[in-house]
Amino acid sequence: MANSRKFVAKTKDVSLTVKRAESFSISYVDCKKRYVSD
């Protein structure tokens, strides 16, 4: 049971990291677009 709990925690951590990376790249692209359009 402890093993599966660790696995779930790791999976949550990974999904959080992915979400963060996605939102970061989205905001980065937004900034780039704004910078280029100006």
XYZ file of N, CA and C in Angstrom:
114
model
N 0.841 -1.209 0.000
C 0.000 0.000 0.000
C 0.873 1.256 0.000
N 1.930 1.240 0.785
C 2.792 2.419 0.848
C 3.391 2.697 -0.533
N 3.698 1.615 -1.240
C 4.281 1.765 -2.568
C 3.326 2.490 -3.509
N 2.071 2.037 -3.531
C 1.093 2.642 -4.435
C 0.842 4.094 -4.041
N 0.896 4.365 -2.746
C 0.678 5.742 -2.292
C 1.799 6.637 -2.814
N 3.018 6.124 -2.737
C 4.167 6.864 -3.261
C 3.985 7.115 -4.748
N 3.516 6.087 -5.441
C 3.324 6.193 -6.889
C 2.314 7.280 -7.214
N 1.208 7.302 -6.462
C 0.170 8.311 -6.700
C 0.731 9.707 -6.457
N 1.501 9.854 -5.383
C 2.093 11.155 -5.073
C 3.009 11.595 -6.210
N 3.788 10.642 -6.732
C 4.701 10.953 -7.828
C 3.910 11.366 -9.064
N 2.841 10.636 -9.359
C 2.031 10.938 -10.534
C 1.435 12.335 -10.421
N 0.924 12.657 -9.233
C 0.363 13.997 -9.015
C 1.439 15.045 -9.240
N 2.635 14.780 -8.722
C 3.743 15.710 -8.858
C 4.065 15.941 -10.333
N 4.101 14.856 -11.098
C 4.423 14.952 -12.521
C 3.366 15.768 -13.249
N 2.090 15.496 -12.955
C 1.016 16.225 -13.638
C 1.078 17.702 -13.272
N 1.440 18.002 -12.030
C 1.577 19.404 -11.617
C 2.694 20.068 -12.404
N 3.818 19.370 -12.531
C 4.955 19.909 -13.268
C 4.580 20.162 -14.717
N 3.850 19.212 -15.302
C 3.435 19.358 -16.697
C 2.510 20.559 -16.843
N 1.558 20.691 -15.919
C 0.633 21.835 -15.965
C 1.411 23.136 -15.877
N 2.377 23.177 -14.972
C 3.184 24.388 -14.802
C 3.947 24.695 -16.082
N 4.542 23.673 -16.666
C 5.309 23.867 -17.895
C 4.404 24.365 -19.012
N 3.190 23.793 -19.098
C 2.255 24.206 -20.142
C 1.863 25.665 -19.969
N 1.472 26.047 -18.763
C 1.054 27.428 -18.522
C 2.223 28.379 -18.762
N 3.438 27.942 -18.424
C 4.608 28.791 -18.643
C 4.840 29.002 -20.135
N 4.788 27.919 -20.911
C 5.026 28.039 -22.351
C 3.927 28.862 -23.005
N 2.688 28.730 -22.505
C 1.578 29.506 -23.064
C 1.819 30.993 -22.811
N 2.173 31.348 -21.587
C 2.418 32.755 -21.267
C 3.636 33.258 -22.038
N 4.627 32.387 -22.235
C 5.827 32.766 -22.984
C 5.465 33.081 -24.428
N 4.627 32.227 -25.030
C 4.199 32.445 -26.410
C 3.378 33.722 -26.496
N 2.529 33.953 -25.501
C 1.724 35.178 -25.465
C 2.626 36.403 -25.458
N 3.621 36.400 -24.601
C 4.545 37.533 -24.522
C 5.255 37.725 -25.854
N 5.680 36.643 -26.463
C 6.377 36.722 -27.743
C 5.468 37.334 -28.799
N 4.223 36.861 -28.850
C 3.262 37.375 -29.832
C 3.074 38.874 -29.637
N 2.865 39.281 -28.392
C 2.658 40.707 -28.098
C 3.878 41.507 -28.517
N 5.055 40.987 -28.190
C 6.297 41.685 -28.498
C 6.457 41.846 -30.008
N 6.133 40.791 -30.748
C 6.285 40.815 -32.206
C 5.247 41.735 -32.829
N 3.999 41.676 -32.334
C 2.926 42.479 -32.929
C 3.177 43.965 -32.682
N 3.834 44.300 -31.567
C 4.138 45.712 -31.291
C 5.277 46.137 -32.201
